[in-house]
Amino acid sequence: MRTERVTVADGGFDLHVWTPEGGRGPGLLLIQEIFGVGAYIRDVAEGLARDGFVVAAPDVFWRLEPGWAVVHTPENVQRSMELAARFDADQGLADLRAALARLRGLPEVDGRVGTLGFCFGGTMAYRLAAAERLDAAVSFYGSGVPDMLDLLDRIEAPLQLHFGGSDPYIARDRVAAVERAVAGRSRVEVHVQEDGGHAFHNHRAPMFHQPGPAARAWEQAERFLSRHLPR
């Protein structure tokens, strides 16, 4: 792993980069949860790099708490939610677009790029897909997605959305609204793990992790990425 620096008009932020053993591959912008670029996101990045991707994870909260990375405890859930509530999503989207441009320009990237985000990052990955031309986008339990269904018409990339059917933060009827909105859109997939709660994929968070839903959803994500960003 190495750290690049992304410069924007009012400052700059870190972009953590993992490269595949083969040296080159499609780029994947990995967008953090509210807990930052911590052990879980780094684990995901390392796994994706082993699968042949050039993975870049930006420090999205750099304007508020540079280098934010906390373990998953009830106290830190509250602290992280308070931090996310102060986050300027439009400004953050502009930062993500700058990070994506830097990713595209890395010598290891073969010209194709996609994005994948979890929780808070799942919402931002969805927004990024509506703002940029991508080859693929994957969003895991983005709580803001049901409120932004108007963006679907702007997304040209293949899009995969994951939700938990028992998520206390995203009511099942809101997920159903997403399912209705994407019906007939051949480039959009929605997968609901009915027994899944929130952040079920996060194996570093005992309070959230559910191995069954996590394994099923990740297999679906891997197949999707293999189709649209083959290595």
PDB file of C-alpha atoms in Angstrom:
ATOM      1  CA  MET A   1       0.000   0.000   0.000  1.00  0.00           C
ATOM      2  CA  ARG A   2       1.183   3.509  -0.769  1.00  0.00           C
ATOM      3  CA  THR A   3      -0.367   6.907  -0.167  1.00  0.00           C
ATOM      4  CA  GLU A   4      -0.880   9.449  -2.929  1.00  0.00           C
ATOM      5  CA  ARG A   5      -1.864  13.058  -2.346  1.00  0.00           C
ATOM      6  CA  VAL A   6      -4.892  14.598  -4.062  1.00  0.00           C
ATOM      7  CA  THR A   7      -4.845  18.387  -4.323  1.00  0.00           C
ATOM      8  CA  VAL A   8      -8.038  20.419  -4.545  1.00  0.00           C
ATOM      9  CA  ALA A   9      -8.655  24.170  -4.557  1.00  0.00           C
ATOM     10  CA  ASP A  10      -8.733  24.552  -0.768  1.00  0.00           C
ATOM     11  CA  GLY A  11      -6.297  21.861   0.352  1.00  0.00           C
ATOM     12  CA  GLY A  12      -5.536  18.214  -0.168  1.00  0.00           C
ATOM     13  CA  PHE A  13      -6.151  14.721   1.161  1.00  0.00           C
ATOM     14  CA  ASP A  14      -4.663  11.250   1.244  1.00  0.00           C
ATOM     15  CA  LEU A  15      -5.550   8.575  -1.283  1.00  0.00           C
ATOM     16  CA  HIS A  16      -4.454   5.122  -0.119  1.00  0.00           C
ATOM     17  CA  VAL A  17      -3.570   2.858  -3.047  1.00  0.00           C
ATOM     18  CA  TRP A  18      -3.223  -0.925  -3.305  1.00  0.00           C
ATOM     19  CA  THR A  19      -1.946  -2.542  -6.508  1.00  0.00           C
ATOM     20  CA  PRO A  20      -2.358  -6.082  -7.845  1.00  0.00           C
ATOM     21  CA  GLU A  21       0.477  -8.543  -8.074  1.00  0.00           C
ATOM     22  CA  GLY A  22       0.299  -8.365 -11.857  1.00  0.00           C
ATOM     23  CA  GLY A  23       1.047  -4.649 -11.756  1.00  0.00           C
ATOM     24  CA  ARG A  24      -1.902  -3.368 -13.783  1.00  0.00           C
ATOM     25  CA  GLY A  25      -5.659  -3.662 -13.797  1.00  0.00           C
ATOM     26  CA  PRO A  26      -8.939  -1.772 -13.645  1.00  0.00           C
ATOM     27  CA  GLY A  27      -9.224   0.923 -11.003  1.00  0.00           C
ATOM     28  CA  LEU A  28     -11.710   0.745  -8.161  1.00  0.00           C
ATOM     29  CA  LEU A  29     -12.453   3.747  -5.930  1.00  0.00           C
ATOM     30  CA  LEU A  30     -13.312   2.282  -2.525  1.00  0.00           C
ATOM     31  CA  ILE A  31     -15.403   4.634  -0.393  1.00  0.00           C
ATOM     32  CA  GLN A  32     -15.276   4.287   3.362  1.00  0.00           C
ATOM     33  CA  GLU A  33     -17.970   3.832   5.976  1.00  0.00           C
ATOM     34  CA  ILE A  34     -18.423   6.531   8.612  1.00  0.00           C
ATOM     35  CA  PHE A  35     -15.657   4.769  10.564  1.00  0.00           C
ATOM     36  CA  GLY A  36     -12.993   5.897   8.079  1.00  0.00           C
ATOM     37  CA  VAL A  37     -10.237   4.075   6.239  1.00  0.00           C
ATOM     38  CA  GLY A  38      -9.623   1.655   9.079  1.00  0.00           C
ATOM     39  CA  ALA A  39      -8.829  -2.043   9.352  1.00  0.00           C
ATOM     40  CA  TYR A  40     -12.015  -3.205   7.634  1.00  0.00           C
ATOM     41  CA  ILE A  41     -11.686  -0.973   4.568  1.00  0.00           C
ATOM     42  CA  ARG A  42      -8.011  -1.884   4.337  1.00  0.00           C
ATOM     43  CA  ASP A  43      -8.924  -5.587   4.473  1.00  0.00           C
ATOM     44  CA  VAL A  44     -11.426  -5.111   1.649  1.00  0.00           C
ATOM     45  CA  ALA A  45      -8.867  -3.163  -0.382  1.00  0.00           C
ATOM     46  CA  GLU A  46      -6.213  -5.840   0.057  1.00  0.00           C
ATOM     47  CA  GLY A  47      -8.650  -8.533  -1.050  1.00  0.00           C
ATOM     48  CA  LEU A  48      -9.683  -6.587  -4.129  1.00  0.00           C
ATOM     49  CA  ALA A  49      -6.044  -5.968  -5.029  1.00  0.00           C
ATOM     50  CA  ARG A  50      -5.401  -9.709  -4.789  1.00  0.00           C
ATOM     51  CA  ASP A  51      -8.303 -10.105  -7.219  1.00  0.00           C
ATOM     52  CA  GLY A  52      -6.521  -7.889  -9.749  1.00  0.00           C
ATOM     53  CA  PHE A  53      -7.843  -4.385  -9.055  1.00  0.00           C
ATOM     54  CA  VAL A  54      -5.940  -1.167  -8.468  1.00  0.00           C
ATOM     55  CA  VAL A  55      -7.795   0.026  -5.369  1.00  0.00           C
ATOM     56  CA  ALA A  56      -7.811   3.594  -4.064  1.00  0.00           C
ATOM     57  CA  ALA A  57      -9.479   4.623  -0.795  1.00  0.00           C
ATOM     58  CA  PRO A  58      -9.694   8.384  -0.182  1.00  0.00           C
ATOM     59  CA  ASP A  59      -9.723  10.010   3.257  1.00  0.00           C
ATOM     60  CA  VAL A  60     -13.225  11.371   2.756  1.00  0.00           C
ATOM     61  CA  PHE A  61     -13.532  13.102   6.156  1.00  0.00           C
ATOM     62  CA  TRP A  62     -10.275  15.034   5.742  1.00  0.00           C
ATOM     63  CA  ARG A  63     -11.957  18.423   6.099  1.00  0.00           C
ATOM     64  CA  LEU A  64     -13.425  17.440   9.494  1.00  0.00           C
ATOM     65  CA  GLU A  65     -11.060  14.847  11.004  1.00  0.00           C
ATOM     66  CA  PRO A  66      -8.039  14.027   8.831  1.00  0.00           C
ATOM     67  CA  GLY A  67      -7.059  10.375   9.059  1.00  0.00           C
ATOM     68  CA  TRP A  68     -10.279   9.389  10.852  1.00  0.00           C
ATOM     69  CA  ALA A  69     -10.236   5.623  11.523  1.00  0.00           C
ATOM     70  CA  VAL A  70     -11.978   4.188  14.587  1.00  0.00           C
ATOM     71  CA  VAL A  71     -12.955   0.732  15.810  1.00  0.00           C
ATOM     72  CA  HIS A  72     -16.589  -0.289  15.819  1.00  0.00           C
ATOM     73  CA  THR A  73     -17.928   0.310  19.311  1.00  0.00           C
ATOM     74  CA  PRO A  74     -21.267   1.815  20.357  1.00  0.00           C
ATOM     75  CA  GLU A  75     -19.428   4.971  21.451  1.00  0.00           C
ATOM     76  CA  ASN A  76     -17.639   5.283  18.125  1.00  0.00           C
ATOM     77  CA  VAL A  77     -20.862   4.642  16.225  1.00  0.00           C
ATOM     78  CA  GLN A  78     -22.263   7.754  17.903  1.00  0.00           C
ATOM     79  CA  ARG A  79     -19.078   9.772  17.317  1.00  0.00           C
ATOM     80  CA  SER A  80     -18.967   8.713  13.675  1.00  0.00           C
ATOM     81  CA  MET A  81     -22.633   9.504  13.097  1.00  0.00           C
ATOM     82  CA  GLU A  82     -22.086  12.969  14.537  1.00  0.00           C
ATOM     83  CA  LEU A  83     -19.142  13.423  12.199  1.00  0.00           C
ATOM     84  CA  ALA A  84     -21.182  12.266   9.196  1.00  0.00           C
ATOM     85  CA  ALA A  85     -23.945  14.702  10.139  1.00  0.00           C
ATOM     86  CA  ARG A  86     -21.439  17.563   9.733  1.00  0.00           C
ATOM     87  CA  PHE A  87     -20.200  16.279   6.381  1.00  0.00           C
ATOM     88  CA  ASP A  88     -20.908  18.472   3.347  1.00  0.00           C
ATOM     89  CA  ALA A  89     -22.045  15.849   0.831  1.00  0.00           C
ATOM     90  CA  ASP A  90     -21.768  18.113  -2.212  1.00  0.00           C
ATOM     91  CA  GLN A  91     -18.251  19.154  -1.299  1.00  0.00           C
ATOM     92  CA  GLY A  92     -17.465  15.526  -0.544  1.00  0.00           C
ATOM     93  CA  LEU A  93     -18.705  14.493  -3.962  1.00  0.00           C
ATOM     94  CA  ALA A  94     -16.363  17.025  -5.545  1.00  0.00           C
ATOM     95  CA  ASP A  95     -13.496  15.491  -3.543  1.00  0.00           C
ATOM     96  CA  LEU A  96     -14.464  12.020  -4.752  1.00  0.00           C
ATOM     97  CA  ARG A  97     -14.452  13.217  -8.337  1.00  0.00           C
ATOM     98  CA  ALA A  98     -10.936  14.562  -7.788  1.00  0.00           C
ATOM     99  CA  ALA A  99      -9.907  11.235  -6.246  1.00  0.00           C
ATOM    100  CA  LEU A 100     -11.390   9.387  -9.210  1.00  0.00           C
ATOM    101  CA  ALA A 101      -9.437  11.571 -11.626  1.00  0.00           C
ATOM    102  CA  ARG A 102      -6.243  10.773  -9.720  1.00  0.00           C
ATOM    103  CA  LEU A 103      -7.084   7.062  -9.815  1.00  0.00           C
ATOM    104  CA  ARG A 104      -7.662   7.194 -13.586  1.00  0.00           C
ATOM    105  CA  GLY A 105      -4.245   8.758 -14.020  1.00  0.00           C
ATOM    106  CA  LEU A 106      -2.266   6.181 -12.046  1.00  0.00           C
ATOM    107  CA  PRO A 107       0.157   4.254 -14.264  1.00  0.00           C
ATOM    108  CA  GLU A 108      -1.161   0.923 -12.978  1.00  0.00           C
ATOM    109  CA  VAL A 109      -4.749   1.619 -14.088  1.00  0.00           C
ATOM    110  CA  ASP A 110      -5.625   0.185 -17.493  1.00  0.00           C
ATOM    111  CA  GLY A 111      -8.198   2.859 -18.331  1.00  0.00           C
ATOM    112  CA  ARG A 112     -11.285   1.272 -16.789  1.00  0.00           C
ATOM    113  CA  VAL A 113     -12.619   2.450 -13.433  1.00  0.00           C
ATOM    114  CA  GLY A 114     -15.446   1.653 -11.066  1.00  0.00           C
ATOM    115  CA  THR A 115     -16.479   2.409  -7.502  1.00  0.00           C
ATOM    116  CA  LEU A 116     -17.584   0.445  -4.458  1.00  0.00           C
ATOM    117  CA  GLY A 117     -18.826   1.905  -1.189  1.00  0.00           C
ATOM    118  CA  PHE A 118     -20.220   0.739   2.139  1.00  0.00           C
ATOM    119  CA  CYS A 119     -22.886   2.419   4.285  1.00  0.00           C
ATOM    120  CA  PHE A 120     -22.122   6.163   4.088  1.00  0.00           C
ATOM    121  CA  GLY A 121     -19.790   5.238   1.231  1.00  0.00           C
ATOM    122  CA  GLY A 122     -22.572   3.285  -0.449  1.00  0.00           C
ATOM    123  CA  THR A 123     -24.590   6.475  -0.765  1.00  0.00           C
ATOM    124  CA  MET A 124     -21.581   8.404  -2.025  1.00  0.00           C
ATOM    125  CA  ALA A 125     -20.702   5.675  -4.561  1.00  0.00           C
ATOM    126  CA  TYR A 126     -24.252   5.951  -5.898  1.00  0.00           C
ATOM    127  CA  ARG A 127     -23.933   9.726  -6.177  1.00  0.00           C
ATOM    128  CA  LEU A 128     -20.550   9.397  -7.862  1.00  0.00           C
ATOM    129  CA  ALA A 129     -22.016   7.018 -10.443  1.00  0.00           C
ATOM    130  CA  ALA A 130     -24.575   9.699 -11.310  1.00  0.00           C
ATOM    131  CA  ALA A 131     -21.866  12.341 -11.693  1.00  0.00           C
ATOM    132  CA  GLU A 132     -19.117  10.457 -13.566  1.00  0.00           C
ATOM    133  CA  ARG A 133     -18.755   7.981 -16.400  1.00  0.00           C
ATOM    134  CA  LEU A 134     -17.836   4.673 -14.778  1.00  0.00           C
ATOM    135  CA  ASP A 135     -17.558   1.092 -15.923  1.00  0.00           C
ATOM    136  CA  ALA A 136     -19.282  -0.302 -12.817  1.00  0.00           C
ATOM    137  CA  ALA A 137     -20.631   0.843  -9.447  1.00  0.00           C
ATOM    138  CA  VAL A 138     -21.478  -1.187  -6.337  1.00  0.00           C
ATOM    139  CA  SER A 139     -23.281   0.252  -3.321  1.00  0.00           C
ATOM    140  CA  PHE A 140     -23.693  -1.631  -0.041  1.00  0.00           C
ATOM    141  CA  TYR A 141     -26.560  -0.469   2.189  1.00  0.00           C
ATOM    142  CA  GLY A 142     -26.407   3.197   1.271  1.00  0.00           C
ATOM    143  CA  SER A 143     -29.025   4.768   3.511  1.00  0.00           C
ATOM    144  CA  GLY A 144     -29.382   7.795   1.243  1.00  0.00           C
ATOM    145  CA  VAL A 145     -30.128   5.822  -1.917  1.00  0.00           C
ATOM    146  CA  PRO A 146     -33.914   5.498  -1.373  1.00  0.00           C
ATOM    147  CA  ASP A 147     -34.155   9.303  -1.147  1.00  0.00           C
ATOM    148  CA  MET A 148     -32.202   9.849  -4.382  1.00  0.00           C
ATOM    149  CA  LEU A 149     -34.011   7.613  -6.836  1.00  0.00           C
ATOM    150  CA  ASP A 150     -34.224  10.512  -9.297  1.00  0.00           C
ATOM    151  CA  LEU A 151     -30.484  10.011  -9.893  1.00  0.00           C
ATOM    152  CA  LEU A 152     -31.109   6.641 -11.541  1.00  0.00           C
ATOM    153  CA  ASP A 153     -31.756   8.332 -14.879  1.00  0.00           C
ATOM    154  CA  ARG A 154     -28.270   9.861 -14.775  1.00  0.00           C
ATOM    155  CA  ILE A 155     -26.432   6.610 -14.097  1.00  0.00           C
ATOM    156  CA  GLU A 156     -25.176   4.982 -17.264  1.00  0.00           C
ATOM    157  CA  ALA A 157     -22.818   2.484 -15.653  1.00  0.00           C
ATOM    158  CA  PRO A 158     -23.886  -0.991 -14.591  1.00  0.00           C
ATOM    159  CA  LEU A 159     -25.045  -0.566 -10.991  1.00  0.00           C
ATOM    160  CA  GLN A 160     -25.439  -3.100  -8.201  1.00  0.00           C
ATOM    161  CA  LEU A 161     -27.234  -2.167  -4.970  1.00  0.00           C
ATOM    162  CA  HIS A 162     -27.140  -4.258  -1.780  1.00  0.00           C
ATOM    163  CA  PHE A 163     -29.419  -3.963   1.233  1.00  0.00           C
ATOM    164  CA  GLY A 164     -30.300  -5.858   4.370  1.00  0.00           C
ATOM    165  CA  GLY A 165     -33.970  -6.732   4.717  1.00  0.00           C
ATOM    166  CA  SER A 166     -33.717  -6.350   8.507  1.00  0.00           C
ATOM    167  CA  ASP A 167     -31.661  -3.154   8.557  1.00  0.00           C
ATOM    168  CA  PRO A 168     -32.710  -0.872  11.446  1.00  0.00           C
ATOM    169  CA  TYR A 169     -31.286   2.149   9.612  1.00  0.00           C
ATOM    170  CA  ILE A 170     -32.992   1.497   6.247  1.00  0.00           C
ATOM    171  CA  ALA A 171     -36.601   0.366   6.628  1.00  0.00           C
ATOM    172  CA  ARG A 172     -37.707  -2.512   4.410  1.00  0.00           C
ATOM    173  CA  ASP A 173     -40.406  -0.397   2.748  1.00  0.00           C
ATOM    174  CA  ARG A 174     -37.705   2.066   1.646  1.00  0.00           C
ATOM    175  CA  VAL A 175     -35.755  -0.805   0.121  1.00  0.00           C
ATOM    176  CA  ALA A 176     -38.959  -1.908  -1.609  1.00  0.00           C
ATOM    177  CA  ALA A 177     -39.218   1.570  -3.135  1.00  0.00           C
ATOM    178  CA  VAL A 178     -35.749   1.067  -4.618  1.00  0.00           C
ATOM    179  CA  GLU A 179     -36.772  -2.320  -6.007  1.00  0.00           C
ATOM    180  CA  ARG A 180     -39.804  -0.760  -7.690  1.00  0.00           C
ATOM    181  CA  ALA A 181     -37.766   2.133  -9.098  1.00  0.00           C
ATOM    182  CA  VAL A 182     -35.205  -0.132 -10.781  1.00  0.00           C
ATOM    183  CA  ALA A 183     -37.710  -2.578 -12.239  1.00  0.00           C
ATOM    184  CA  GLY A 184     -37.135  -2.800 -15.985  1.00  0.00           C
ATOM    185  CA  ARG A 185     -33.683  -1.186 -15.818  1.00  0.00           C
ATOM    186  CA  SER A 186     -31.457  -3.868 -17.289  1.00  0.00           C
ATOM    187  CA  ARG A 187     -28.234  -2.289 -16.064  1.00  0.00           C
ATOM    188  CA  VAL A 188     -29.294  -2.136 -12.414  1.00  0.00           C
ATOM    189  CA  GLU A 189     -29.356  -5.007  -9.920  1.00  0.00           C
ATOM    190  CA  VAL A 190     -30.795  -4.941  -6.402  1.00  0.00           C
ATOM    191  CA  HIS A 191     -29.923  -7.704  -3.943  1.00  0.00           C
ATOM    192  CA  VAL A 192     -31.628  -7.868  -0.556  1.00  0.00           C
ATOM    193  CA  GLN A 193     -30.386 -10.215   2.146  1.00  0.00           C
ATOM    194  CA  GLU A 194     -33.644 -10.509   4.044  1.00  0.00           C
ATOM    195  CA  ASP A 195     -31.902 -11.723   7.184  1.00  0.00           C
ATOM    196  CA  GLY A 196     -29.246  -9.019   6.958  1.00  0.00           C
ATOM    197  CA  GLY A 197     -29.002  -6.016   9.235  1.00  0.00           C
ATOM    198  CA  HIS A 198     -26.853  -2.950   8.691  1.00  0.00           C
ATOM    199  CA  ALA A 199     -23.149  -3.287   7.840  1.00  0.00           C
ATOM    200  CA  PHE A 200     -23.508  -7.053   7.711  1.00  0.00           C
ATOM    201  CA  HIS A 201     -20.371  -7.412   5.587  1.00  0.00           C
ATOM    202  CA  ASN A 202     -18.071  -5.792   8.127  1.00  0.00           C
ATOM    203  CA  HIS A 203     -16.120  -8.704   9.617  1.00  0.00           C
ATOM    204  CA  ARG A 204     -14.214  -6.298  11.875  1.00  0.00           C
ATOM    205  CA  ALA A 205     -17.391  -5.246  13.691  1.00  0.00           C
ATOM    206  CA  PRO A 206     -18.881  -8.018  15.872  1.00  0.00           C
ATOM    207  CA  MET A 207     -21.869  -5.782  16.606  1.00  0.00           C
ATOM    208  CA  PHE A 208     -22.792  -5.754  12.887  1.00  0.00           C
ATOM    209  CA  HIS A 209     -21.188  -8.692  11.066  1.00  0.00           C
ATOM    210  CA  GLN A 210     -23.397 -11.525   9.780  1.00  0.00           C
ATOM    211  CA  PRO A 211     -21.374 -14.198   7.963  1.00  0.00           C
ATOM    212  CA  GLY A 212     -24.249 -15.655   5.930  1.00  0.00           C
ATOM    213  CA  PRO A 213     -25.562 -12.439   4.364  1.00  0.00           C
ATOM    214  CA  ALA A 214     -21.982 -11.193   3.990  1.00  0.00           C
ATOM    215  CA  ALA A 215     -20.860 -14.248   2.015  1.00  0.00           C
ATOM    216  CA  ARG A 216     -23.905 -14.236  -0.262  1.00  0.00           C
ATOM    217  CA  ALA A 217     -23.718 -10.520  -1.023  1.00  0.00           C
ATOM    218  CA  TRP A 218     -19.967 -10.527  -1.603  1.00  0.00           C
ATOM    219  CA  GLU A 219     -20.261 -13.431  -4.040  1.00  0.00           C
ATOM    220  CA  GLN A 220     -22.847 -11.413  -5.980  1.00  0.00           C
ATOM    221  CA  ALA A 221     -20.565  -8.367  -5.959  1.00  0.00           C
ATOM    222  CA  GLU A 222     -17.579 -10.392  -7.163  1.00  0.00           C
ATOM    223  CA  ARG A 223     -19.572 -11.854 -10.043  1.00  0.00           C
ATOM    224  CA  PHE A 224     -20.817  -8.390 -10.997  1.00  0.00           C
ATOM    225  CA  LEU A 225     -17.318  -6.899 -10.978  1.00  0.00           C
ATOM    226  CA  SER A 226     -15.969  -9.850 -12.949  1.00  0.00           C
ATOM    227  CA  ARG A 227     -18.539  -9.202 -15.683  1.00  0.00           C
ATOM    228  CA  HIS A 228     -18.073  -5.470 -15.935  1.00  0.00           C
ATOM    229  CA  LEU A 229     -14.422  -5.018 -14.921  1.00  0.00           C
ATOM    230  CA  PRO A 230     -12.774  -8.280 -16.007  1.00  0.00           C
ATOM    231  CA  ARG A 231      -9.121  -8.671 -15.061  1.00  0.00           C
TER     232      ARG A 231
END
